[in-house]
Short mmCIF file of C-alpha atoms and ligand atoms in Angstrom, two decimals:
data_model
loop_
_atom_site.label_atom_id
_atom_site.label_comp_id
_atom_site.label_asym_id
_atom_site.label_seq_id
_atom_site.Cartn_x
_atom_site.Cartn_y
_atom_site.Cartn_z
CA MET A 1 122.49 121.83 125.75
CA ALA A 2 120.10 119.72 123.74
CA ARG A 3 119.29 116.04 123.42
CA ILE A 4 119.56 115.00 119.78
CA VAL A 5 118.95 111.83 117.81
CA MET A 6 121.19 111.75 114.71
CA LYS A 7 120.25 109.20 112.04
CA PHE A 8 122.62 108.31 109.22
CA GLY A 9 121.32 106.53 106.10
CA GLY A 10 123.01 103.91 103.97
CA THR A 11 125.11 106.21 101.79
CA SER A 12 126.31 108.09 104.87
CA VAL A 13 127.84 104.87 106.28
CA ALA A 14 128.71 103.28 102.91
CA ASP A 15 132.40 102.71 103.73
CA LEU A 16 134.92 103.23 106.52
CA ASP A 17 135.83 106.77 105.46
CA ARG A 18 132.20 107.77 105.58
CA ILE A 19 131.76 106.10 108.95
CA LYS A 20 134.74 108.15 110.20
CA ASN A 21 133.02 111.24 108.81
CA VAL A 22 129.85 110.30 110.71
CA ALA A 23 131.85 109.83 113.91
CA ALA A 24 133.45 113.26 113.50
CA ARG A 25 130.02 114.80 112.93
CA VAL A 26 128.68 113.15 116.07
CA LYS A 27 131.73 114.22 118.07
CA ARG A 28 131.08 117.84 117.13
CA GLU A 29 127.62 117.65 118.69
CA VAL A 30 129.00 115.92 121.78
CA ASP A 31 131.77 118.53 122.11
CA ALA A 32 129.14 121.25 121.90
CA GLY A 33 127.69 119.82 125.12
CA ASN A 34 124.76 117.92 123.63
CA GLU A 35 123.48 114.49 124.59
CA VAL A 36 123.48 112.42 121.43
CA ALA A 37 122.01 109.07 120.40
CA VAL A 38 122.90 107.78 116.94
CA VAL A 39 120.82 105.54 114.67
CA VAL A 40 122.46 103.92 111.67
CA SER A 41 121.29 102.13 108.53
CA ALA A 42 123.17 99.31 106.83
CA MET A 43 125.89 100.27 104.34
CA SER A 44 124.19 101.22 101.08
CA GLY A 45 123.45 98.21 98.89
CA VAL A 46 123.82 95.73 101.74
CA THR A 47 120.13 95.38 102.56
CA ASN A 48 119.32 94.90 98.86
CA GLN A 49 121.89 92.12 98.68
CA LEU A 50 120.52 90.44 101.80
CA VAL A 51 116.96 90.64 100.46
CA LYS A 52 118.15 89.15 97.19
CA TYR A 53 119.75 86.20 98.96
CA CYS A 54 116.37 85.40 100.52
CA THR A 55 114.30 85.81 97.37
CA ASP A 56 116.80 83.91 95.21
CA LEU A 57 116.67 81.01 97.61
CA SER A 58 112.89 81.10 97.82
CA PRO A 59 110.43 83.73 96.53
CA LEU A 60 107.93 82.73 99.23
CA HIS A 61 110.46 82.54 102.08
CA ASP A 62 109.65 82.46 105.81
CA ALA A 63 109.35 86.11 106.86
CA ARG A 64 110.93 85.38 110.28
CA GLU A 65 114.08 84.06 108.64
CA TYR A 66 114.07 87.00 106.20
CA ASP A 67 114.21 89.28 109.24
CA ALA A 68 117.03 87.24 110.78
CA VAL A 69 119.00 87.80 107.57
CA VAL A 70 118.23 91.42 106.64
CA ALA A 71 118.62 92.83 110.17
CA THR A 72 122.33 91.97 110.12
CA GLY A 73 123.33 94.96 107.95
CA GLU A 74 122.56 97.45 110.71
CA GLN A 75 124.33 95.37 113.33
CA VAL A 76 127.57 95.74 111.38
CA THR A 77 127.34 99.53 111.01
CA SER A 78 126.30 100.11 114.63
CA GLY A 79 129.40 98.29 115.83
CA LEU A 80 131.69 100.02 113.31
CA THR A 81 130.32 103.46 114.15
CA ALA A 82 130.85 102.79 117.87
CA ILE A 83 134.47 101.81 117.14
CA ALA A 84 135.00 104.94 115.01
CA LEU A 85 133.64 107.09 117.84
CA GLN A 86 135.87 105.36 120.38
CA ASN A 87 138.84 106.07 118.08
CA LEU A 88 138.03 109.76 118.46
CA GLY A 89 137.91 109.45 122.22
CA VAL A 90 134.12 109.48 122.44
CA ASP A 91 132.54 107.01 124.88
CA ALA A 92 130.16 104.97 122.69
CA ARG A 93 128.54 101.55 122.47
CA SER A 94 126.35 99.75 119.98
CA TRP A 95 122.79 98.59 120.68
CA SER A 96 120.77 96.02 118.75
CA GLY A 97 116.98 96.34 118.80
CA TRP A 98 116.51 93.46 121.25
CA GLN A 99 119.05 94.88 123.70
CA ILE A 100 117.17 98.16 124.24
CA PRO A 101 114.54 96.57 123.92
CA LEU A 102 112.69 98.08 120.97
CA LYS A 103 109.52 95.98 120.92
CA THR A 104 107.41 95.54 117.80
CA ASP A 105 104.33 93.62 116.76
CA GLY A 106 104.76 90.26 115.04
CA ALA A 107 104.36 91.42 111.42
CA HIS A 108 107.76 90.17 110.25
CA GLY A 109 109.20 92.16 107.37
CA LYS A 110 107.02 95.20 108.09
CA ALA A 111 106.69 95.27 111.86
CA ARG A 112 105.35 98.25 113.77
CA ILE A 113 107.07 99.60 116.86
CA GLU A 114 105.00 99.05 120.01
CA SER A 115 107.29 100.34 122.73
CA ILE A 116 110.82 101.46 123.43
CA ASP A 117 112.31 101.36 126.89
CA GLY A 118 114.31 104.59 126.91
CA ALA A 119 115.41 104.51 130.56
CA THR A 120 118.75 102.76 130.16
CA LEU A 121 119.75 104.78 127.11
CA ILE A 122 118.83 108.05 128.85
CA ALA A 123 120.97 107.08 131.85
CA ARG A 124 123.90 106.23 129.55
CA MET A 125 123.55 109.50 127.67
CA GLN A 126 123.44 111.45 130.93
CA SER A 127 126.68 109.78 131.96
CA GLY A 128 128.28 110.94 128.69
CA GLN A 129 128.00 107.81 126.57
CA VAL A 130 126.72 107.84 122.98
CA PRO A 131 124.37 104.93 122.20
CA VAL A 132 124.72 103.79 118.58
CA VAL A 133 121.49 102.03 117.74
CA ALA A 134 121.04 99.60 114.86
CA GLY A 135 118.10 101.03 112.91
CA PHE A 136 115.41 99.05 111.07
CA GLN A 137 115.19 96.28 113.68
CA GLY A 138 113.35 95.31 116.83
CA ILE A 139 112.12 92.29 118.70
CA GLY A 140 108.69 90.72 118.22
CA PRO A 141 106.28 89.03 120.66
CA ASP A 142 107.70 85.68 119.53
CA ASN A 143 111.08 86.83 120.91
CA ARG A 144 112.53 86.91 117.39
CA VAL A 145 114.20 89.72 115.47
CA THR A 146 111.82 91.81 113.37
CA THR A 147 112.43 94.50 110.74
CA LEU A 148 110.36 97.61 110.12
CA GLY A 149 110.00 97.59 106.32
CA ARG A 150 112.37 99.14 103.78
CA GLY A 151 113.64 102.52 104.84
CA GLY A 152 112.72 101.67 108.43
CA SER A 153 115.75 103.26 110.11
CA ASP A 154 113.99 106.62 109.77
CA THR A 155 111.20 105.22 111.90
CA SER A 156 113.65 103.79 114.42
CA ALA A 157 115.16 107.27 114.75
CA VAL A 158 111.88 109.13 115.21
CA ALA A 159 110.54 106.54 117.64
CA LEU A 160 113.77 106.71 119.61
CA ALA A 161 113.63 110.51 119.64
CA ALA A 162 110.13 110.27 121.14
CA ALA A 163 111.17 107.65 123.71
CA LEU A 164 114.25 109.65 124.74
CA GLN A 165 112.30 112.93 124.81
CA ALA A 166 114.85 114.35 122.41
CA ASP A 167 114.72 117.98 121.34
CA ARG A 168 115.29 117.07 117.68
CA CYS A 169 115.64 114.18 115.30
CA ASP A 170 118.16 114.95 112.55
CA ILE A 171 117.97 112.67 109.52
CA TYR A 172 121.29 112.81 107.66
CA THR A 173 121.13 111.56 104.09
CA ASP A 174 122.62 112.02 100.62
CA VAL A 175 120.50 115.05 99.68
CA ASP A 176 120.43 118.30 101.63
CA GLY A 177 116.71 118.34 102.29
CA VAL A 178 113.27 117.57 100.95
CA TYR A 179 112.75 118.82 97.40
CA THR A 180 109.66 119.46 95.30
CA THR A 181 110.47 116.10 93.71
CA ASP A 182 113.38 113.65 93.60
CA PRO A 183 116.34 115.91 92.65
CA ARG A 184 118.04 112.90 91.05
CA ILE A 185 115.51 112.76 88.25
CA VAL A 186 114.51 116.43 88.04
CA PRO A 187 117.58 118.69 88.22
CA LYS A 188 115.24 121.69 88.42
CA ALA A 189 113.67 120.44 91.66
CA ARG A 190 113.64 123.05 94.43
CA LYS A 191 114.64 122.52 98.05
CA LEU A 192 111.90 123.27 100.56
CA ALA A 193 112.91 125.09 103.74
CA LYS A 194 109.83 123.69 105.46
CA ILE A 195 107.25 121.07 104.64
CA ALA A 196 104.01 120.32 106.50
CA TYR A 197 103.76 116.94 108.27
CA GLU A 198 100.68 116.08 106.26
CA GLU A 199 102.31 116.80 102.92
CA MET A 200 105.46 114.93 103.88
CA LEU A 201 103.32 112.02 105.01
CA GLU A 202 101.46 111.92 101.72
CA LEU A 203 104.65 112.34 99.65
CA ALA A 204 106.38 109.56 101.59
CA SER A 205 103.41 107.25 101.28
CA VAL A 206 103.38 107.63 97.49
CA GLY A 207 107.08 106.97 97.06
CA ALA A 208 109.32 109.90 98.08
CA LYS A 209 111.95 107.70 99.74
CA VAL A 210 113.62 110.54 101.62
CA LEU A 211 111.62 109.64 104.76
CA GLN A 212 109.82 106.39 105.51
CA THR A 213 106.05 106.95 105.79
CA ARG A 214 105.77 105.60 109.30
CA SER A 215 108.50 107.89 110.54
CA VAL A 216 106.46 110.90 109.45
CA GLU A 217 103.27 109.44 110.92
CA LEU A 218 105.04 108.96 114.22
CA ALA A 219 106.69 112.39 114.18
CA MET A 220 103.30 113.98 113.60
CA LYS A 221 101.66 112.03 116.41
CA GLN A 222 104.45 112.33 118.95
CA ARG A 223 105.36 115.92 118.04
CA VAL A 224 108.96 115.09 117.16
CA ARG A 225 110.88 117.88 115.41
CA VAL A 226 112.35 116.25 112.33
CA GLN A 227 114.97 117.83 110.13
CA VAL A 228 116.36 116.33 106.89
CA LEU A 229 119.92 117.33 106.04
CA SER A 230 122.99 116.18 104.18
CA SER A 231 125.93 114.38 105.72
CA PHE A 232 128.11 115.37 102.74
CA GLU A 233 127.83 119.12 102.21
CA GLY A 234 129.80 121.82 103.95
CA ASN A 235 133.17 121.28 105.53
CA GLY A 236 133.37 117.53 105.12
CA LEU A 237 132.09 117.01 108.64
CA GLY A 238 128.50 117.14 107.52
CA SER A 239 126.14 119.88 106.55
CA ASP A 240 126.36 123.41 107.83
CA LEU A 241 123.59 124.29 105.43
CA PRO A 242 120.06 124.38 106.71
CA GLY A 243 118.08 121.31 105.75
CA THR A 244 114.32 120.93 105.56
CA MET A 245 112.22 121.15 108.73
CA VAL A 246 109.02 119.13 108.90
CA VAL A 247 106.51 121.44 110.59
CA ASP A 248 102.83 122.12 111.27
CA GLU A 249 100.83 123.38 108.33
CA ASP A 250 100.20 126.79 109.94
CA GLU A 251 103.95 127.47 110.12
CA ILE A 252 104.10 127.61 106.33
CA VAL A 253 103.37 131.09 105.07
CA GLU A 254 103.20 130.69 101.31
CA GLN A 255 101.23 127.58 100.55
CA ALA A 256 101.53 126.25 96.99
CA ILE A 257 98.61 124.33 95.48
CA VAL A 258 100.93 121.48 94.56
CA SER A 259 103.99 121.27 96.79
CA GLY A 260 105.53 118.05 95.58
CA ILE A 261 105.55 115.22 93.06
CA ALA A 262 106.56 111.65 93.81
CA TYR A 263 106.90 108.43 91.89
CA SER A 264 107.07 104.81 92.87
CA ARG A 265 108.29 101.87 90.84
CA ASP A 266 107.66 99.57 93.77
CA GLU A 267 104.16 98.57 92.75
CA ALA A 268 102.77 95.93 90.43
CA LYS A 269 99.39 95.83 88.74
CA ILE A 270 97.13 92.81 88.95
CA THR A 271 93.97 92.34 86.89
CA VAL A 272 91.58 89.59 87.89
CA ARG A 273 89.66 88.88 84.70
CA ARG A 274 85.98 88.05 84.47
CA VAL A 275 84.96 87.84 88.10
CA PRO A 276 81.22 87.40 88.72
CA ASP A 277 79.65 90.82 89.37
CA ARG A 278 77.80 90.11 92.61
CA PRO A 279 77.74 91.39 96.19
CA GLY A 280 80.66 90.12 98.23
CA ILE A 281 83.09 89.75 95.37
CA ALA A 282 85.43 92.51 96.51
CA ALA A 283 85.49 90.98 99.98
CA ALA A 284 86.24 87.56 98.45
CA ILE A 285 89.26 88.97 96.60
CA PHE A 286 90.67 91.48 99.07
CA GLY A 287 89.91 89.57 102.30
CA PRO A 288 92.31 86.69 101.57
CA LEU A 289 94.97 89.14 100.29
CA SER A 290 94.80 91.08 103.50
CA ASP A 291 94.89 87.87 105.56
CA GLY A 292 97.98 86.91 103.57
CA GLY A 293 99.69 90.17 104.57
CA VAL A 294 99.42 91.74 101.11
CA ASN A 295 98.63 95.48 101.08
CA VAL A 296 96.47 96.66 98.21
CA ASP A 297 96.75 100.25 97.03
CA MET A 298 94.87 101.52 93.96
CA ILE A 299 91.70 99.70 92.89
CA VAL A 300 89.41 99.97 89.86
CA GLN A 301 86.44 97.84 88.99
CA ASN A 302 84.79 98.11 85.60
CA VAL A 303 81.04 98.05 84.95
CA SER A 304 79.86 94.66 83.83
CA ALA A 305 78.22 93.97 80.49
CA ASP A 306 77.61 90.25 80.84
CA GLY A 307 77.48 89.61 84.58
CA THR A 308 81.26 89.50 84.93
CA THR A 309 83.75 92.28 85.44
CA ASP A 310 87.50 92.91 85.62
CA MET A 311 89.04 94.00 88.90
CA THR A 312 92.38 95.84 88.62
CA PHE A 313 94.50 96.83 91.60
CA THR A 314 98.08 97.39 92.66
CA VAL A 315 100.18 95.67 95.32
CA GLY A 316 103.78 96.15 96.43
CA ARG A 317 106.05 94.64 93.79
CA ALA A 318 107.73 92.45 96.39
CA ASP A 319 104.31 91.05 97.33
CA LEU A 320 103.40 90.02 93.77
CA PRO A 321 104.35 86.31 94.03
CA ARG A 322 102.46 86.04 97.33
CA ALA A 323 99.43 87.89 95.93
CA LYS A 324 99.27 85.59 92.90
CA ALA A 325 99.60 82.52 95.10
CA VAL A 326 96.80 83.72 97.40
CA LEU A 327 94.46 84.50 94.49
CA ASN A 328 95.12 81.22 92.75
CA GLU A 329 94.08 79.42 95.92
CA GLN A 330 90.75 81.28 95.70
CA ILE A 331 90.03 80.54 92.04
CA GLY A 332 87.44 77.90 92.94
CA SER A 333 85.50 80.05 95.41
CA ILE A 334 85.71 83.34 93.48
CA GLY A 335 85.37 81.90 89.99
CA PHE A 336 87.49 84.17 87.79
CA ALA A 337 88.93 83.49 84.32
CA GLU A 338 92.58 84.46 84.79
CA ILE A 339 95.05 86.74 86.56
CA LEU A 340 97.18 89.20 84.59
CA ALA A 341 100.18 90.76 86.32
CA ASP A 342 102.34 93.67 85.18
CA SER A 343 105.39 94.92 87.11
CA ASP A 344 106.42 97.47 84.49
CA VAL A 345 104.31 100.21 85.98
CA ALA A 346 104.97 103.35 87.94
CA LYS A 347 102.72 105.40 90.15
CA ILE A 348 103.06 109.16 89.76
CA SER A 349 101.47 111.39 92.40
CA VAL A 350 101.03 115.11 92.90
CA VAL A 351 100.57 116.29 96.49
CA GLY A 352 99.55 119.58 98.09
CA THR A 353 97.29 120.78 100.89
CA GLY A 354 96.24 123.64 98.56
CA MET A 355 94.19 121.08 96.61
CA ARG A 356 91.55 121.27 99.31
CA SER A 357 90.59 124.72 98.14
CA HIS A 358 91.61 124.71 94.46
CA ALA A 359 89.96 122.87 91.58
CA GLY A 360 91.67 121.78 88.37
CA VAL A 361 94.72 119.98 89.80
CA ALA A 362 93.71 116.60 88.40
CA SER A 363 92.76 117.96 84.99
CA THR A 364 96.14 119.71 84.66
CA MET A 365 97.78 116.38 85.42
CA PHE A 366 95.72 114.44 82.89
CA LYS A 367 96.28 117.03 80.20
CA SER A 368 100.08 117.21 80.69
CA LEU A 369 100.32 113.44 80.46
CA ALA A 370 98.04 113.31 77.42
CA ASP A 371 100.14 115.98 75.65
CA ARG A 372 103.10 113.62 75.94
CA GLY A 373 101.19 110.58 74.78
CA ILE A 374 101.33 108.90 78.19
CA ASN A 375 98.44 106.53 78.85
CA ILE A 376 96.84 106.47 82.31
CA GLN A 377 95.98 102.96 83.54
CA VAL A 378 94.53 103.60 86.99
CA ILE A 379 93.65 106.79 88.90
CA SER A 380 93.21 107.36 92.61
CA THR A 381 92.71 110.51 94.64
CA SER A 382 92.62 111.71 98.22
CA GLU A 383 91.95 115.11 99.73
CA ILE A 384 95.48 116.36 99.04
CA LYS A 385 96.75 113.96 96.35
CA VAL A 386 96.11 112.67 92.83
CA SER A 387 97.89 109.49 91.69
CA VAL A 388 98.03 107.79 88.32
CA LEU A 389 99.51 104.49 87.22
CA ILE A 390 101.46 104.58 83.95
CA ALA A 391 104.00 102.44 82.05
CA ALA A 392 107.30 102.53 83.97
CA ASP A 393 109.26 103.69 80.90
CA TYR A 394 107.56 107.08 81.10
CA THR A 395 108.36 107.76 84.76
CA GLU A 396 110.99 110.47 84.27
CA LEU A 397 109.16 112.11 81.40
CA ALA A 398 105.93 112.27 83.42
CA VAL A 399 107.55 113.63 86.59
CA ARG A 400 109.44 116.33 84.69
CA ALA A 401 106.38 117.34 82.69
CA LEU A 402 104.25 117.65 85.82
CA HIS A 403 106.98 119.52 87.70
CA THR A 404 106.92 122.15 84.95
CA ALA A 405 103.13 122.12 84.58
CA TYR A 406 102.59 123.01 88.25
CA GLY A 407 105.18 125.78 88.14
CA LEU A 408 107.63 124.03 90.48
CA ASP A 409 110.81 124.34 88.35
CA SER A 410 113.58 126.44 89.83
CA GLU A 411 114.73 129.38 87.68
P1 ADP B 501 119.11 107.07 103.19
O1 ADP B 501 119.90 105.90 102.77
O2 ADP B 501 119.93 108.18 103.74
O3 ADP B 501 117.95 106.71 104.07
P2 ADP B 501 117.31 107.21 100.94
O4 ADP B 501 117.88 106.71 99.65
O5 ADP B 501 116.40 106.32 101.66
O6 ADP B 501 118.52 107.69 101.85
O7 ADP B 501 116.56 108.60 100.71
C1 ADP B 501 117.21 109.67 100.08
C2 ADP B 501 116.85 109.71 98.60
O8 ADP B 501 115.47 110.04 98.47
C3 ADP B 501 117.55 110.78 97.79
O9 ADP B 501 118.80 110.34 97.34
C4 ADP B 501 116.57 111.04 96.64
O10 ADP B 501 116.97 110.39 95.45
C5 ADP B 501 115.27 110.42 97.12
N1 ADP B 501 114.13 111.33 97.06
C6 ADP B 501 112.93 111.01 96.52
N2 ADP B 501 112.10 112.04 96.58
C7 ADP B 501 112.76 113.06 97.17
C8 ADP B 501 112.40 114.40 97.52
N3 ADP B 501 111.18 114.90 97.26
N4 ADP B 501 113.34 115.18 98.12
C9 ADP B 501 114.57 114.68 98.38
N5 ADP B 501 114.96 113.42 98.08
C10 ADP B 501 114.07 112.61 97.48
N1 LIG B 502 118.78 99.26 105.58
C1 LIG B 502 117.32 99.30 105.50
C2 LIG B 502 116.88 99.46 104.06
O1 LIG B 502 117.71 99.57 103.16
C3 LIG B 502 116.72 100.33 106.38
C4 LIG B 502 117.07 101.75 106.04
O2 LIG B 502 118.03 102.01 105.31
O3 LIG B 502 116.38 102.65 106.55
O4 LIG B 502 115.72 99.44 103.80
MG1 MG B 503 116.08 105.85 103.67
#
């Protein structure tokens, strides 16, 4: 007997038939004698629609009300999944974040989980009941509903697995594992049987949506065994195929130099033109952005010829209106000429722990992109990653070219 957290993403609960399929999959684990807690996302497309309602009404909306709106998608699917389980004779009930309670900090829209009281859920599971938890949501210090950032149900599931001392956290999605890159844009992508926490963390943080970054961070810290698998393959009751296990680096025997490639179209580029080149200028730009809750990713500053310089950086695309508003408030104190913004960009990243010991990864990347006439706008690197910003139109071309260049294509 094991204690398992089973998380089902948006496409896995997209309609009533799929919810019935999820219930049957859960029942199989229950019938096998396991204690199961379920975490569900909203039906696919629902969260996007809810976000759009908020932004259409007001681009700079109140983040607390945004959370009140977007958290509703998961409430619907948790209730429906509980009903579907009951229809199969499984004792089940739905749980909203606040009912558990799953407590978060007050960063509405991208809250972090602070604590989960697992006691009640453990007692229910031990008495044979299946808790069906609404993913993506919690309750903040202001006693209001919070959400965990897009893709946050993965993090709900891993955090719950830690709080419930579960043996595994199974993430059911619409692909049967983690691939060398997004299999939807590179048909030659290869499925990985195992991936190291660190590599998964880096891939997630640069755009591989298959797991939310924080879920990997948490799994690594709390030693949660995470497996990614498909809810569609196999006998119609979910995958019988092995998925991808996220493991410690030393469990991986053959380490490739580059193990994965990711892209993100979720960033926007901002250039602040002609800022005075003096000490404190970076703090004057990035301090207010950070205070305004805007995360900055890649940064380049040019040398100055005439005492002024251009500062280029990227922010989350959704944060662009807020970032522009914050900077425009600072125009007097910073003294820049203008702000240029470009959302038609994509960040392409190559990731691999083998980079620590092998040179030439970046130059291979630059050369492959140059051979295809793709211009690089910004570059950033870390110990196990190289990222470049390019025009969004070239995303697929760039990812495919790099996948081939690093020898990742399947035969
Ligand atoms: P869910 O709704 O189940 O959470 P997501 O859409 O968030 O599913 O994540 C699954 C998607 O992640 C896949 O459909 C795939 O297009 C995308 N993806 C991106 N990079 C990868 C990768 N390296 N391996 C597998 N899937 C990836
Ligand atoms: N429904 C939320 C989203 O679309 C959370 C999730 O699916 O993980 O971002
Ligand atoms: Mg997801």
